[in-house]
């Protein structure tokens, strides 16, 4: 169990450092970055002390701590899916606009 905690904690640190280096130009808003930092901090606490999950779950009248994690996963997955969908639509419309402008400026060049 201790080896798994060490591995998960090291992976969490690596992911946290990679996300902290992302800039605003990569379409990551400051609020999203703050949410991710809080998320990584809380996950590291749960890795070091998994009984906290059961304590939080019992406060919320949830039977097990693992169920509490699942209930958090559902809305966060929906939020990430919607956010990615909006980003893809934005990039697609921007690409279409750029290609249309280039086609109007240079109609005979391929």
N, CA, C and O atoms as a DFTB+ gen file, in Angstrom:
440 C
 N C O
     1  1       0.818      -1.191       0.000
     2  2       0.000       0.000       0.000
     3  2       0.869       1.265       0.000
     4  3       0.536       2.263      -0.641
     5  1       1.978       1.203       0.726
     6  2       2.853       2.373       0.805
     7  2       3.484       2.648      -0.563
     8  3       3.649       3.807      -0.943
     9  1       3.839       1.590      -1.307
    10  2       4.429       1.789      -2.627
    11  2       3.438       2.461      -3.566
    12  3       3.812       3.341      -4.341
    13  1       2.178       2.049      -3.498
    14  2       1.148       2.660      -4.343
    15  2       0.962       4.130      -3.975
    16  3       0.784       4.967      -4.860
    17  1       1.001       4.454      -2.691
    18  2       0.878       5.853      -2.275
    19  2       2.017       6.690      -2.830
    20  3       1.808       7.811      -3.293
    21  1       3.216       6.141      -2.783
    22  2       4.384       6.870      -3.290
    23  2       4.254       7.093      -4.795
    24  3       4.499       8.193      -5.291
    25  1       3.866       6.043      -5.516
    26  2       3.724       6.153      -6.974
    27  2       2.639       7.167      -7.331
    28  3       2.857       8.027      -8.184
    29  1       1.470       7.075      -6.685
    30  2       0.384       7.999      -6.971
    31  2       0.760       9.430      -6.608
    32  3       0.413      10.364      -7.331
    33  1       1.455       9.607      -5.513
    34  2       1.863      10.942      -5.100
    35  2       2.864      11.533      -6.087
    36  3       2.776      12.718      -6.408
    37  1       3.813      10.737      -6.576
    38  2       4.777      11.222      -7.563
    39  2       4.098      11.564      -8.880
    40  3       4.426      12.569      -9.511
    41  1       3.145      10.724      -9.297
    42  2       2.390      11.027     -10.517
    43  2       1.584      12.310     -10.358
    44  3       1.499      13.114     -11.286
    45  1       1.003      12.496      -9.205
    46  2       0.229      13.696      -8.931
    47  2       1.105      14.944      -8.966
    48  3       0.692      15.981      -9.484
    49  1       2.289      14.845      -8.426
    50  2       3.216      15.977      -8.465
    51  2       3.617      16.282      -9.906
    52  3       3.691      17.449     -10.290
    53  1       3.876      15.256     -10.702
    54  2       4.246      15.464     -12.099
    55  2       3.114      16.129     -12.881
    56  3       3.358      17.059     -13.650
    57  1       1.889      15.665     -12.695
    58  2       0.752      16.269     -13.384
    59  2       0.514      17.696     -12.897
    60  3       0.209      18.583     -13.694
    61  1       0.650      17.912     -11.618
    62  2       0.464      19.255     -11.071
    63  2       1.488      20.244     -11.606
    64  3       1.149      21.382     -11.929
    65  1       2.735      19.811     -11.699
    66  2       3.772      20.690     -12.237
    67  2       3.551      20.978     -13.716
    68  3       3.780      22.097     -14.175
    69  1       3.108      19.970     -14.461
    70  2       2.863      20.205     -15.889
    71  2       1.694      21.155     -16.105
    72  3       1.722      21.959     -17.037
    73  1       0.670      21.079     -15.265
    74  2      -0.470      21.985     -15.407
    75  2      -0.108      23.387     -14.931
    76  3      -0.599      24.374     -15.479
    77  1       0.738      23.480     -13.928
    78  2       1.111      24.810     -13.439
    79  2       1.937      25.584     -14.456
    80  3       2.003      26.811     -14.384
    81  1       2.563      24.899     -15.396
    82  2       3.368      25.575     -16.413
    83  2       2.549      26.020     -17.614
    84  3       3.066      26.736     -18.472
    85  1       1.272      25.612     -17.700
    86  2       0.427      26.055     -18.802
    87  2       0.158      27.542     -18.675
    88  3       0.019      28.072     -17.573
    89  1       0.087      28.200     -19.809
    90  2      -0.136      29.632     -19.809
    91  2      -1.567      29.930     -20.235
    92  3      -2.286      29.057     -20.723
    93  1      -1.954      31.165     -20.041
    94  2      -3.298      31.594     -20.418
    95  2      -3.518      31.449     -21.918
    96  3      -4.653      31.260     -22.356
    97  1      -2.469      31.532     -22.702
    98  2      -2.595      31.422     -24.151
    99  2      -3.004      30.011     -24.579
   100  3      -3.437      29.820     -25.715
   101  1      -2.877      29.047     -23.717
   102  2      -3.283      27.684     -24.042
   103  2      -4.744      27.426     -23.710
   104  3      -5.144      26.279     -23.510
   105  1      -5.541      28.482     -23.651
   106  2      -6.977      28.401     -23.394
   107  2      -7.296      27.847     -22.009
   108  3      -8.349      27.241     -21.812
   109  1      -6.411      28.046     -21.068
   110  2      -6.673      27.635     -19.691
   111  2      -6.900      28.898     -18.875
   112  3      -5.982      29.689     -18.659
   113  1      -8.124      29.071     -18.429
   114  2      -8.456      30.269     -17.670
   115  2      -7.865      30.186     -16.266
   116  3      -7.531      29.106     -15.779
   117  1      -7.745      31.322     -15.643
   118  2      -7.166      31.389     -14.299
   119  2      -8.035      30.618     -13.306
   120  3      -7.514      29.939     -12.422
   121  1      -9.347      30.720     -13.447
   122  2     -10.224      30.002     -12.515
   123  2     -10.067      28.499     -12.671
   124  3     -10.083      27.762     -11.685
   125  1      -9.916      28.042     -13.913
   126  2      -9.702      26.611     -14.138
   127  2      -8.380      26.163     -13.536
   128  3      -8.288      25.076     -12.966
   129  1      -7.366      26.993     -13.662
   130  2      -6.070      26.661     -13.087
   131  2      -6.159      26.575     -11.564
   132  3      -5.565      25.685     -10.957
   133  1      -6.891      27.487     -10.952
   134  2      -7.083      27.467      -9.504
   135  2      -7.845      26.219      -9.073
   136  3      -7.497      25.586      -8.076
   137  1      -8.879      25.869      -9.822
   138  2      -9.657      24.661      -9.512
   139  2      -8.768      23.425      -9.602
   140  3      -8.849      22.536      -8.755
   141  1      -7.923      23.370     -10.626
   142  2      -7.025      22.220     -10.768
   143  2      -6.003      22.166      -9.642
   144  3      -5.677      21.080      -9.161
   145  1      -5.496      23.304      -9.215
   146  2      -4.532      23.315      -8.105
   147  2      -5.201      22.829      -6.825
   148  3      -4.619      22.038      -6.083
   149  1      -6.416      23.296      -6.563
   150  2      -7.160      22.827      -5.387
   151  2      -7.438      21.338      -5.497
   152  3      -7.336      20.604      -4.514
   153  1      -7.789      20.897      -6.697
   154  2      -8.057      19.476      -6.932
   155  2      -6.820      18.632      -6.636
   156  3      -6.911      17.625      -5.935
   157  1      -5.663      19.039      -7.168
   158  2      -4.443      18.272      -6.934
   159  2      -4.035      18.287      -5.461
   160  3      -3.541      17.286      -4.944
   161  1      -4.237      19.396      -4.800
   162  2      -3.923      19.483      -3.379
   163  2      -4.817      18.546      -2.565
   164  3      -4.339      17.832      -1.683
   165  1      -6.113      18.553      -2.866
   166  2      -7.023      17.677      -2.120
   167  2      -6.762      16.202      -2.426
   168  3      -6.858      15.361      -1.532
   169  1      -6.437      15.883      -3.664
   170  2      -6.124      14.491      -4.009
   171  2      -4.876      14.031      -3.265
   172  3      -4.813      12.895      -2.795
   173  1      -3.882      14.913      -3.158
   174  2      -2.668      14.515      -2.425
   175  2      -2.982      14.262      -0.953
   176  3      -2.397      13.367      -0.343
   177  1      -3.889      15.033      -0.381
   178  2      -4.291      14.785       1.003
   179  2      -5.013      13.452       1.114
   180  3      -4.780      12.699       2.060
   181  1      -5.888      13.150       0.158
   182  2      -6.617      11.880       0.181
   183  2      -5.699      10.686      -0.042
   184  3      -5.956       9.598       0.475
   185  1      -4.629      10.883      -0.809
   186  2      -3.669       9.788      -1.010
   187  2      -2.925       9.514       0.296
   188  3      -2.722       8.361       0.677
   189  1      -2.524      10.585       0.972
   190  2      -1.779      10.398       2.212
   191  2      -2.654       9.891       3.357
   192  3      -2.177       9.154       4.221
   193  1      -3.934      10.283       3.370
   194  2      -4.823       9.869       4.449
   195  2      -6.189       9.493       3.870
   196  3      -7.097      10.324       3.852
   197  1      -6.348       8.245       3.395
   198  2      -7.599       7.859       2.741
   199  2      -8.810       7.783       3.679
   200  3      -9.946       7.740       3.206
   201  1      -8.592       7.765       4.972
   202  2      -9.739       7.712       5.883
   203  2     -10.516       9.024       5.899
   204  3     -11.659       9.064       6.354
   205  1      -9.900      10.094       5.406
   206  2     -10.619      11.365       5.308
   207  2     -11.802      11.270       4.355
   208  3     -12.821      11.932       4.552
   209  1     -11.665      10.442       3.319
   210  2     -12.779      10.252       2.380
   211  2     -13.997       9.686       3.094
   212  3     -15.120      10.138       2.870
   213  1     -13.778       8.710       3.941
   214  2     -14.893       8.123       4.680
   215  2     -15.508       9.131       5.647
   216  3     -16.724       9.153       5.832
   217  1     -14.672       9.961       6.261
   218  2     -15.187      10.965       7.194
   219  2     -16.036      12.009       6.465
   220  3     -17.106      12.387       6.942
   221  1     -15.557      12.469       5.314
   222  2     -16.323      13.444       4.535
   223  2     -17.612      12.814       4.016
   224  3     -18.668      13.447       4.017
   225  1     -17.516      11.564       3.574
   226  2     -18.702      10.873       3.071
   227  2     -19.746      10.689       4.170
   228  3     -20.942      10.826       3.913
   229  1     -19.320      10.386       5.365
   230  2     -20.286      10.213       6.449
   231  2     -20.945      11.539       6.828
   232  3     -22.111      11.560       7.222
   233  1     -20.207      12.639       6.713
   234  2     -20.811      13.950       6.953
   235  2     -21.892      14.278       5.933
   236  3     -22.879      14.942       6.252
   237  1     -21.700      13.810       4.705
   238  2     -22.660      14.066       3.633
   239  2     -23.710      12.967       3.506
   240  3     -24.495      12.955       2.558
   241  1     -23.718      12.046       4.465
   242  2     -24.667      10.922       4.485
   243  2     -24.497       9.995       3.274
   244  3     -25.467       9.471       2.728
   245  1     -23.246       9.813       2.878
   246  2     -22.895       8.868       1.820
   247  2     -22.238       7.677       2.501
   248  3     -21.451       7.837       3.433
   249  1     -22.569       6.486       2.025
   250  2     -22.153       5.286       2.745
   251  2     -20.641       5.059       2.752
   252  3     -20.060       4.745       3.791
   253  1     -20.002       5.220       1.580
   254  2     -18.562       4.955       1.488
   255  2     -17.841       6.143       0.867
   256  3     -18.428       6.929       0.124
   257  1     -16.571       6.254       1.183
   258  2     -15.757       7.321       0.615
   259  2     -15.541       7.161      -0.879
   260  3     -15.420       8.149      -1.604
   261  1     -15.492       5.920      -1.336
   262  2     -15.336       5.672      -2.775
   263  2     -16.550       6.170      -3.549
   264  3     -16.414       6.655      -4.672
   265  1     -17.723       6.054      -2.963
   266  2     -18.925       6.579      -3.614
   267  2     -18.872       8.098      -3.700
   268  3     -19.319       8.690      -4.682
   269  1     -18.323       8.723      -2.664
   270  2     -18.159      10.176      -2.664
   271  2     -17.281      10.614      -3.838
   272  3     -17.591      11.598      -4.509
   273  1     -16.197       9.895      -4.087
   274  2     -15.342      10.205      -5.237
   275  2     -16.094      10.056      -6.547
   276  3     -15.921      10.856      -7.467
   277  1     -16.925       9.036      -6.630
   278  2     -17.707       8.826      -7.847
   279  2     -18.700       9.965      -8.055
   280  3     -18.914      10.400      -9.187
   281  1     -19.304      10.446      -6.984
   282  2     -20.262      11.548      -7.093
   283  2     -19.574      12.844      -7.498
   284  3     -20.187      13.694      -8.144
   285  1     -18.328      13.003      -7.132
   286  2     -17.558      14.175      -7.570
   287  2     -17.163      14.020      -9.037
   288  3     -17.119      15.001      -9.778
   289  1     -16.879      12.802      -9.449
   290  2     -16.441      12.539     -10.815
   291  2     -17.519      12.867     -11.844
   292  3     -17.204      13.368     -12.923
   293  1     -18.761      12.597     -11.536
   294  2     -19.844      12.796     -12.499
   295  2     -19.958      14.266     -12.933
   296  3     -19.858      14.532     -14.131
   297  1     -20.160      15.232     -12.027
   298  2     -20.275      16.612     -12.513
   299  2     -18.984      17.166     -13.104
   300  3     -19.026      17.982     -14.024
   301  1     -17.838      16.730     -12.584
   302  2     -16.583      17.230     -13.153
   303  2     -16.376      16.702     -14.566
   304  3     -15.836      17.418     -15.409
   305  1     -16.787      15.476     -14.846
   306  2     -16.684      14.938     -16.202
   307  2     -17.619      15.670     -17.155
   308  3     -17.260      15.946     -18.300
   309  1     -18.809      15.979     -16.681
   310  2     -19.752      16.730     -17.518
   311  2     -19.192      18.124     -17.812
   312  3     -19.250      18.597     -18.948
   313  1     -18.650      18.779     -16.779
   314  2     -18.076      20.106     -16.974
   315  2     -16.919      20.069     -17.974
   316  3     -16.837      20.920     -18.860
   317  1     -16.027      19.085     -17.834
   318  2     -14.894      18.980     -18.765
   319  2     -15.355      18.669     -20.181
   320  3     -14.790      19.188     -21.143
   321  1     -16.370      17.833     -20.318
   322  2     -16.893      17.517     -21.647
   323  2     -17.486      18.733     -22.327
   324  3     -17.235      18.969     -23.508
   325  1     -18.266      19.501     -21.599
   326  2     -18.861      20.717     -22.167
   327  2     -17.782      21.730     -22.507
   328  3     -17.828      22.358     -23.565
   329  1     -16.819      21.890     -21.623
   330  2     -15.727      22.842     -21.867
   331  2     -14.925      22.462     -23.107
   332  3     -14.588      23.327     -23.915
   333  1     -14.619      21.183     -23.264
   334  2     -13.878      20.741     -24.453
   335  2     -14.702      20.911     -25.718
   336  3     -14.167      21.264     -26.769
   337  1     -15.996      20.662     -25.621
   338  2     -16.868      20.846     -26.777
   339  2     -16.891      22.315     -27.208
   340  3     -16.834      22.611     -28.402
   341  1     -16.973      23.225     -26.253
   342  2     -16.957      24.650     -26.580
   343  2     -15.627      25.071     -27.196
   344  3     -15.598      25.868     -28.133
   345  1     -14.543      24.542     -26.675
   346  2     -13.224      24.867     -27.247
   347  2     -13.099      24.356     -28.674
   348  3     -12.578      25.059     -29.540
   349  1     -13.566      23.149     -28.924
   350  2     -13.492      22.604     -30.282
   351  2     -14.343      23.408     -31.253
   352  3     -13.916      23.660     -32.380
   353  1     -15.528      23.813     -30.841
   354  2     -16.374      24.641     -31.705
   355  2     -15.723      25.986     -31.994
   356  3     -15.774      26.470     -33.125
   357  1     -15.115      26.591     -30.983
   358  2     -14.441      27.872     -31.167
   359  2     -13.280      27.738     -32.149
   360  3     -13.130      28.554     -33.059
   361  1     -12.468      26.711     -31.962
   362  2     -11.325      26.514     -32.870
   363  2     -11.780      26.188     -34.285
   364  3     -11.162      26.632     -35.253
   365  1     -12.840      25.426     -34.414
   366  2     -13.359      25.089     -35.733
   367  2     -13.871      26.329     -36.456
   368  3     -13.601      26.510     -37.643
   369  1     -14.598      27.172     -35.759
   370  2     -15.108      28.387     -36.405
   371  2     -13.968      29.340     -36.746
   372  3     -13.999      30.001     -37.784
   373  1     -12.972      29.413     -35.886
   374  2     -11.818      30.272     -36.168
   375  2     -11.051      29.765     -37.390
   376  3     -10.626      30.558     -38.230
   377  1     -10.877      28.463     -37.489
   378  2     -10.185      27.874     -38.638
   379  2     -10.977      28.095     -39.919
   380  3     -10.392      28.383     -40.963
   381  1     -12.279      27.968     -39.855
   382  2     -13.118      28.214     -41.033
   383  2     -13.020      29.665     -41.476
   384  3     -12.950      29.945     -42.673
   385  1     -13.016      30.575     -40.537
   386  2     -12.916      31.996     -40.858
   387  2     -11.580      32.315     -41.517
   388  3     -11.530      33.059     -42.497
   389  1     -10.506      31.757     -40.984
   390  2      -9.175      32.003     -41.552
   391  2      -9.062      31.425     -42.955
   392  3      -8.528      32.070     -43.857
   393  1      -9.561      30.217     -43.137
   394  2      -9.474      29.603     -44.468
   395  2     -10.347      30.347     -45.476
   396  3      -9.985      30.434     -46.649
   397  1     -11.481      30.882     -45.047
   398  2     -12.331      31.670     -45.947
   399  2     -11.635      32.958     -46.357
   400  3     -11.663      33.336     -47.528
   401  1     -11.015      33.627     -45.404
   402  2     -10.295      34.852     -45.720
   403  2      -9.137      34.593     -46.670
   404  3      -8.903      35.385     -47.583
   405  1      -8.410      33.502     -46.476
   406  2      -7.297      33.164     -47.374
   407  2      -7.806      32.815     -48.765
   408  3      -7.176      33.164     -49.763
   409  1      -8.933      32.134     -48.836
   410  2      -9.490      31.775     -50.150
   411  2      -9.948      33.005     -50.902
   412  3      -9.814      33.057     -52.124
   413  1     -10.493      34.011     -50.201
   414  2     -10.918      35.235     -50.872
   415  2      -9.734      36.077     -51.311
   416  3      -9.813      36.737     -52.347
   417  1      -8.657      36.077     -50.573
   418  2      -7.485      36.882     -50.926
   419  2      -6.690      36.257     -52.070
   420  3      -6.202      36.972     -52.945
   421  1      -6.559      34.959     -52.072
   422  2      -5.759      34.252     -53.089
   423  2      -6.596      33.124     -53.678
   424  3      -6.423      31.969     -53.289
   425  1      -7.494      33.429     -54.601
   426  2      -8.393      32.366     -55.086
   427  2      -7.721      31.328     -55.973
   428  3      -8.224      30.208     -56.071
   429  1      -6.609      31.647     -56.622
   430  2      -6.010      30.722     -57.570
   431  2      -4.755      30.030     -57.067
   432  3      -4.181      29.213     -57.788
   433  1      -4.315      30.327     -55.865
   434  2      -3.124      29.705     -55.315
   435  2      -3.552      28.550     -54.397
   436  3      -4.468      28.690     -53.587
   437  1      -2.886      27.442     -54.541
   438  2      -3.209      26.275     -53.714
   439  2      -2.157      26.054     -52.688
   440  3      -2.254      25.116     -51.896
